[in-house]
């Protein structure tokens, strides 16, 4: 039976994307005075506690049941590392430009799915990939305010996110969603929890920073919940192109919080990346892989 509430699904998707943009903007704000690894670690721990409190009583053992545990754990660590690289990139780059480059991952997934998953790559896949990389070159052009180190961190995040999305496709048929979400939060909490003795800082956050730290896990967890709920109410073919509305949220928040306005060439590059992603979404007509934290 097809989803019966497309308007509600669209609104839920838009709200989820706004929360993701708020989370990235908060990460950038905090990264100006705190370690990116500490920020990501606090976010994963908050997400884990939120999941345990809300889903633990109703789902219990289902949250730890897996059939291919090694791949589930590998997928979780790919996302944990991607989250760190995203935070590092956000420290060096504006939110909108960082978000645009990160959207290369679902575009590259079309190419990687050929040799890895045995899926056919059509001409539109190659065209979308070329347009996506042209967009990155426009954003990172010589003379722009984007630093090479920021681009490097963003591309490392794309690589880790690509591995995460490939493994998500491989595991989709055999694993339950709650276990995948739980192991993702658990792996990140363990990874950054072990490093926490070296991440503790000698200066305490102020009131605003403390509120943002506390809200990171909530924004990520609630965003993923709304994003998943959206696909129960509306078809993937309708929602997939909407993912690129996150660029608008990122641009708006970047302006409101940091006063940043992307230049004309950077806007053109972001439009190329968004356009190539929409092309992929419309051609595949499948639910997009889950967004990175």
GROMACS .gro file of C-alpha atoms in nm:
model
  293
    1UNK     CA    1   0.000   0.000   0.000
    2UNK     CA    2   0.155   0.337  -0.097
    3UNK     CA    3   0.221   0.602   0.169
    4UNK     CA    4  -0.100   0.793   0.240
    5UNK     CA    5   0.020   1.126   0.382
    6UNK     CA    6   0.263   1.282   0.131
    7UNK     CA    7   0.221   1.638   0.260
    8UNK     CA    8   0.299   1.531   0.615
    9UNK     CA    9   0.597   1.333   0.486
   10UNK     CA   10   0.732   1.638   0.304
   11UNK     CA   11   0.693   1.855   0.616
   12UNK     CA   12   0.866   1.596   0.834
   13UNK     CA   13   1.152   1.572   0.585
   14UNK     CA   14   1.195   1.951   0.576
   15UNK     CA   15   1.194   1.965   0.958
   16UNK     CA   16   1.454   1.687   0.977
   17UNK     CA   17   1.681   1.867   0.731
   18UNK     CA   18   1.648   2.186   0.936
   19UNK     CA   19   1.757   1.996   1.247
   20UNK     CA   20   2.058   1.851   1.063
   21UNK     CA   21   2.158   2.201   0.951
   22UNK     CA   22   2.115   2.329   1.308
   23UNK     CA   23   2.338   2.046   1.432
   24UNK     CA   24   2.610   2.133   1.178
   25UNK     CA   25   2.586   2.503   1.261
   26UNK     CA   26   2.613   2.427   1.633
   27UNK     CA   27   2.915   2.207   1.564
   28UNK     CA   28   3.087   2.487   1.374
   29UNK     CA   29   3.011   2.737   1.650
   30UNK     CA   30   3.151   2.505   1.919
   31UNK     CA   31   3.454   2.410   1.708
   32UNK     CA   32   3.581   2.769   1.727
   33UNK     CA   33   3.676   2.713   2.092
   34UNK     CA   34   3.652   2.337   2.157
   35UNK     CA   35   3.806   2.020   2.015
   36UNK     CA   36   3.606   1.876   1.722
   37UNK     CA   37   3.664   1.526   1.862
   38UNK     CA   38   3.517   1.632   2.198
   39UNK     CA   39   3.214   1.783   2.024
   40UNK     CA   40   3.151   1.465   1.824
   41UNK     CA   41   3.205   1.246   2.130
   42UNK     CA   42   2.952   1.440   2.337
   43UNK     CA   43   2.703   1.420   2.050
   44UNK     CA   44   2.736   1.043   2.018
   45UNK     CA   45   2.704   0.992   2.392
   46UNK     CA   46   2.392   1.210   2.401
   47UNK     CA   47   2.246   1.020   2.108
   48UNK     CA   48   2.318   0.684   2.276
   49UNK     CA   49   2.155   0.791   2.603
   50UNK     CA   50   1.851   0.925   2.416
   51UNK     CA   51   1.811   0.600   2.222
   52UNK     CA   52   1.851   0.387   2.534
   53UNK     CA   53   1.588   0.591   2.718
   54UNK     CA   54   1.331   0.609   2.437
   55UNK     CA   55   1.381   0.283   2.247
   56UNK     CA   56   1.526   0.052   2.510
   57UNK     CA   57   1.202  -0.012   2.700
   58UNK     CA   58   1.003  -0.094   2.384
   59UNK     CA   59   1.259  -0.270   2.165
   60UNK     CA   60   1.492  -0.432   2.418
   61UNK     CA   61   1.705  -0.708   2.269
   62UNK     CA   62   1.611  -0.614   1.912
   63UNK     CA   63   1.851  -0.322   1.945
   64UNK     CA   64   2.152  -0.555   1.976
   65UNK     CA   65   2.045  -0.842   1.748
   66UNK     CA   66   2.248  -0.859   1.425
   67UNK     CA   67   2.321  -1.122   1.163
   68UNK     CA   68   2.641  -0.972   1.021
   69UNK     CA   69   2.793  -0.812   1.326
   70UNK     CA   70   3.136  -0.739   1.177
   71UNK     CA   71   2.988  -0.539   0.889
   72UNK     CA   72   2.746  -0.361   1.123
   73UNK     CA   73   3.037  -0.252   1.344
   74UNK     CA   74   3.248  -0.150   1.043
   75UNK     CA   75   2.959   0.059   0.914
   76UNK     CA   76   2.924   0.227   1.253
   77UNK     CA   77   3.294   0.318   1.271
   78UNK     CA   78   3.283   0.457   0.916
   79UNK     CA   79   3.013   0.699   1.029
   80UNK     CA   80   3.197   0.780   1.352
   81UNK     CA   81   3.508   0.880   1.154
   82UNK     CA   82   3.298   1.067   0.897
   83UNK     CA   83   3.145   1.268   1.183
   84UNK     CA   84   3.491   1.371   1.304
   85UNK     CA   85   3.603   1.478   0.957
   86UNK     CA   86   3.280   1.676   0.915
   87UNK     CA   87   3.346   1.861   1.242
   88UNK     CA   88   3.705   1.932   1.134
   89UNK     CA   89   3.583   2.059   0.797
   90UNK     CA   90   3.320   2.280   0.962
   91UNK     CA   91   3.590   2.437   1.178
   92UNK     CA   92   3.774   2.546   0.862
   93UNK     CA   93   3.489   2.614   0.617
   94UNK     CA   94   3.146   2.779   0.604
   95UNK     CA   95   2.846   2.557   0.676
   96UNK     CA   96   2.688   2.585   0.329
   97UNK     CA   97   3.005   2.500   0.135
   98UNK     CA   98   3.083   2.209   0.367
   99UNK     CA   99   2.730   2.073   0.332
  100UNK     CA  100   2.749   2.097  -0.047
  101UNK     CA  101   3.072   1.897  -0.066
  102UNK     CA  102   2.933   1.630   0.168
  103UNK     CA  103   2.650   1.572  -0.080
  104UNK     CA  104   2.909   1.417  -0.313
  105UNK     CA  105   2.871   1.090  -0.119
  106UNK     CA  106   2.526   0.988  -0.253
  107UNK     CA  107   2.639   1.090  -0.602
  108UNK     CA  108   2.954   0.876  -0.582
  109UNK     CA  109   2.743   0.592  -0.443
  110UNK     CA  110   2.595   0.549  -0.791
  111UNK     CA  111   2.943   0.486  -0.934
  112UNK     CA  112   3.068   0.272  -0.646
  113UNK     CA  113   2.753   0.058  -0.650
  114UNK     CA  114   2.860  -0.079  -0.990
  115UNK     CA  115   3.172  -0.276  -0.895
  116UNK     CA  116   3.078  -0.327  -0.528
  117UNK     CA  117   2.708  -0.415  -0.550
  118UNK     CA  118   2.686  -0.522  -0.913
  119UNK     CA  119   2.440  -0.247  -1.004
  120UNK     CA  120   2.429  -0.102  -1.353
  121UNK     CA  121   2.569   0.249  -1.401
  122UNK     CA  122   2.375   0.446  -1.661
  123UNK     CA  123   2.494   0.755  -1.849
  124UNK     CA  124   2.311   0.978  -1.602
  125UNK     CA  125   2.529   0.842  -1.321
  126UNK     CA  126   2.848   0.948  -1.497
  127UNK     CA  127   2.701   1.287  -1.589
  128UNK     CA  128   2.592   1.347  -1.229
  129UNK     CA  129   2.937   1.254  -1.098
  130UNK     CA  130   3.109   1.490  -1.342
  131UNK     CA  131   2.873   1.773  -1.247
  132UNK     CA  132   2.928   1.705  -0.878
  133UNK     CA  133   3.306   1.725  -0.906
  134UNK     CA  134   3.277   2.037  -1.120
  135UNK     CA  135   3.079   2.189  -0.835
  136UNK     CA  136   3.353   2.102  -0.584
  137UNK     CA  137   3.615   2.259  -0.812
  138UNK     CA  138   3.405   2.576  -0.831
  139UNK     CA  139   3.382   2.593  -0.451
  140UNK     CA  140   3.753   2.515  -0.399
  141UNK     CA  141   3.882   2.727  -0.688
  142UNK     CA  142   4.212   2.916  -0.647
  143UNK     CA  143   4.154   3.252  -0.484
  144UNK     CA  144   3.844   3.143  -0.291
  145UNK     CA  145   3.825   3.174   0.086
  146UNK     CA  146   3.804   2.795   0.121
  147UNK     CA  147   4.125   2.646   0.262
  148UNK     CA  148   4.295   2.336   0.128
  149UNK     CA  149   4.288   2.172   0.471
  150UNK     CA  150   3.913   2.230   0.495
  151UNK     CA  151   3.856   2.072   0.154
  152UNK     CA  152   4.078   1.777   0.255
  153UNK     CA  153   3.876   1.715   0.570
  154UNK     CA  154   3.548   1.740   0.376
  155UNK     CA  155   3.668   1.491   0.112
  156UNK     CA  156   3.783   1.250   0.385
  157UNK     CA  157   3.433   1.277   0.530
  158UNK     CA  158   3.289   1.200   0.185
  159UNK     CA  159   3.508   0.888   0.159
  160UNK     CA  160   3.403   0.762   0.504
  161UNK     CA  161   3.039   0.846   0.433
  162UNK     CA  162   3.058   0.658   0.103
  163UNK     CA  163   3.178   0.348   0.288
  164UNK     CA  164   2.896   0.392   0.539
  165UNK     CA  165   2.634   0.421   0.264
  166UNK     CA  166   2.768   0.122   0.072
  167UNK     CA  167   2.755  -0.091   0.386
  168UNK     CA  168   2.405   0.042   0.456
  169UNK     CA  169   2.295  -0.090   0.117
  170UNK     CA  170   2.461  -0.426   0.181
  171UNK     CA  171   2.302  -0.463   0.526
  172UNK     CA  172   1.957  -0.325   0.448
  173UNK     CA  173   1.807  -0.664   0.366
  174UNK     CA  174   1.942  -0.854   0.668
  175UNK     CA  175   1.950  -0.611   0.961
  176UNK     CA  176   1.678  -0.427   1.150
  177UNK     CA  177   1.686  -0.048   1.158
  178UNK     CA  178   1.695  -0.019   1.536
  179UNK     CA  179   2.007  -0.236   1.564
  180UNK     CA  180   2.184  -0.033   1.296
  181UNK     CA  181   2.098   0.292   1.477
  182UNK     CA  182   2.200   0.156   1.816
  183UNK     CA  183   2.535   0.015   1.703
  184UNK     CA  184   2.611   0.343   1.526
  185UNK     CA  185   2.558   0.539   1.848
  186UNK     CA  186   2.739   0.276   2.056
  187UNK     CA  187   3.048   0.260   1.832
  188UNK     CA  188   3.086   0.637   1.828
  189UNK     CA  189   3.044   0.656   2.205
  190UNK     CA  190   3.308   0.387   2.261
  191UNK     CA  191   3.556   0.533   2.011
  192UNK     CA  192   3.542   0.886   2.148
  193UNK     CA  193   3.484   0.770   2.505
  194UNK     CA  194   3.820   0.589   2.502
  195UNK     CA  195   3.984   0.908   2.378
  196UNK     CA  196   3.803   1.130   2.629
  197UNK     CA  197   4.093   1.149   2.882
  198UNK     CA  198   4.294   1.325   2.612
  199UNK     CA  199   4.002   1.541   2.499
  200UNK     CA  200   3.901   1.693   2.833
  201UNK     CA  201   3.973   2.066   2.822
  202UNK     CA  202   4.091   2.301   3.096
  203UNK     CA  203   3.820   2.558   3.023
  204UNK     CA  204   3.450   2.506   3.082
  205UNK     CA  205   3.191   2.598   2.819
  206UNK     CA  206   2.981   2.908   2.877
  207UNK     CA  207   2.603   2.886   2.912
  208UNK     CA  208   2.532   2.900   2.539
  209UNK     CA  209   2.801   2.644   2.458
  210UNK     CA  210   2.673   2.412   2.731
  211UNK     CA  211   2.323   2.435   2.584
  212UNK     CA  212   2.456   2.356   2.236
  213UNK     CA  213   2.656   2.060   2.369
  214UNK     CA  214   2.341   1.928   2.539
  215UNK     CA  215   2.135   1.979   2.225
  216UNK     CA  216   2.365   1.806   1.977
  217UNK     CA  217   2.245   1.454   2.053
  218UNK     CA  218   1.882   1.566   2.062
  219UNK     CA  219   1.906   1.744   1.726
  220UNK     CA  220   2.073   1.442   1.565
  221UNK     CA  221   1.842   1.184   1.722
  222UNK     CA  222   1.520   1.376   1.658
  223UNK     CA  223   1.634   1.460   1.305
  224UNK     CA  224   1.688   1.093   1.221
  225UNK     CA  225   1.353   1.001   1.377
  226UNK     CA  226   1.166   1.260   1.168
  227UNK     CA  227   1.362   1.163   0.857
  228UNK     CA  228   1.265   0.798   0.898
  229UNK     CA  229   0.902   0.888   0.973
  230UNK     CA  230   0.887   1.099   0.657
  231UNK     CA  231   0.950   0.792   0.441
  232UNK     CA  232   0.656   0.615   0.603
  233UNK     CA  233   0.424   0.897   0.497
  234UNK     CA  234   0.554   0.989   0.150
  235UNK     CA  235   0.717   0.800  -0.141
  236UNK     CA  236   1.095   0.807  -0.173
  237UNK     CA  237   1.068   0.949  -0.526
  238UNK     CA  238   0.905   1.259  -0.376
  239UNK     CA  239   1.135   1.299  -0.076
  240UNK     CA  240   1.477   1.217  -0.223
  241UNK     CA  241   1.521   1.545  -0.415
  242UNK     CA  242   1.415   1.739  -0.104
  243UNK     CA  243   1.738   1.636   0.071
  244UNK     CA  244   1.911   1.921  -0.106
  245UNK     CA  245   1.693   2.173   0.075
  246UNK     CA  246   1.948   2.124   0.353
  247UNK     CA  247   2.175   2.351   0.148
  248UNK     CA  248   1.919   2.629   0.186
  249UNK     CA  249   1.895   2.575   0.561
  250UNK     CA  250   2.276   2.566   0.585
  251UNK     CA  251   2.310   2.888   0.386
  252UNK     CA  252   2.043   3.065   0.594
  253UNK     CA  253   2.193   2.958   0.928
  254UNK     CA  254   2.544   3.038   0.809
  255UNK     CA  255   2.429   3.392   0.734
  256UNK     CA  256   2.228   3.437   1.055
  257UNK     CA  257   2.495   3.298   1.289
  258UNK     CA  258   2.824   3.379   1.117
  259UNK     CA  259   2.727   3.650   0.868
  260UNK     CA  260   2.860   3.440   0.580
  261UNK     CA  261   2.722   3.485   0.229
  262UNK     CA  262   2.864   3.246  -0.037
  263UNK     CA  263   3.010   3.413  -0.344
  264UNK     CA  264   2.851   3.381  -0.688
  265UNK     CA  265   3.096   3.112  -0.806
  266UNK     CA  266   3.050   2.911  -0.485
  267UNK     CA  267   2.673   2.934  -0.525
  268UNK     CA  268   2.712   2.807  -0.881
  269UNK     CA  269   2.920   2.515  -0.751
  270UNK     CA  270   2.661   2.431  -0.487
  271UNK     CA  271   2.389   2.443  -0.753
  272UNK     CA  272   2.588   2.197  -0.967
  273UNK     CA  273   2.624   1.955  -0.676
  274UNK     CA  274   2.258   1.985  -0.579
  275UNK     CA  275   2.146   1.947  -0.940
  276UNK     CA  276   2.357   1.636  -0.991
  277UNK     CA  277   2.219   1.488  -0.669
  278UNK     CA  278   1.861   1.555  -0.775
  279UNK     CA  279   1.939   1.390  -1.110
  280UNK     CA  280   2.061   1.079  -0.930
  281UNK     CA  281   1.760   1.079  -0.696
  282UNK     CA  282   1.510   1.108  -0.980
  283UNK     CA  283   1.679   0.834  -1.184
  284UNK     CA  284   1.718   0.580  -0.904
  285UNK     CA  285   1.375   0.637  -0.743
  286UNK     CA  286   1.498   0.467  -0.426
  287UNK     CA  287   1.511   0.585  -0.065
  288UNK     CA  288   1.836   0.773  -0.010
  289UNK     CA  289   2.088   0.635   0.241
  290UNK     CA  290   2.049   0.778   0.591
  291UNK     CA  291   2.217   1.117   0.649
  292UNK     CA  292   2.550   1.151   0.852
  293UNK     CA  293   2.554   1.272   1.200
   0.00000   0.00000   0.00000
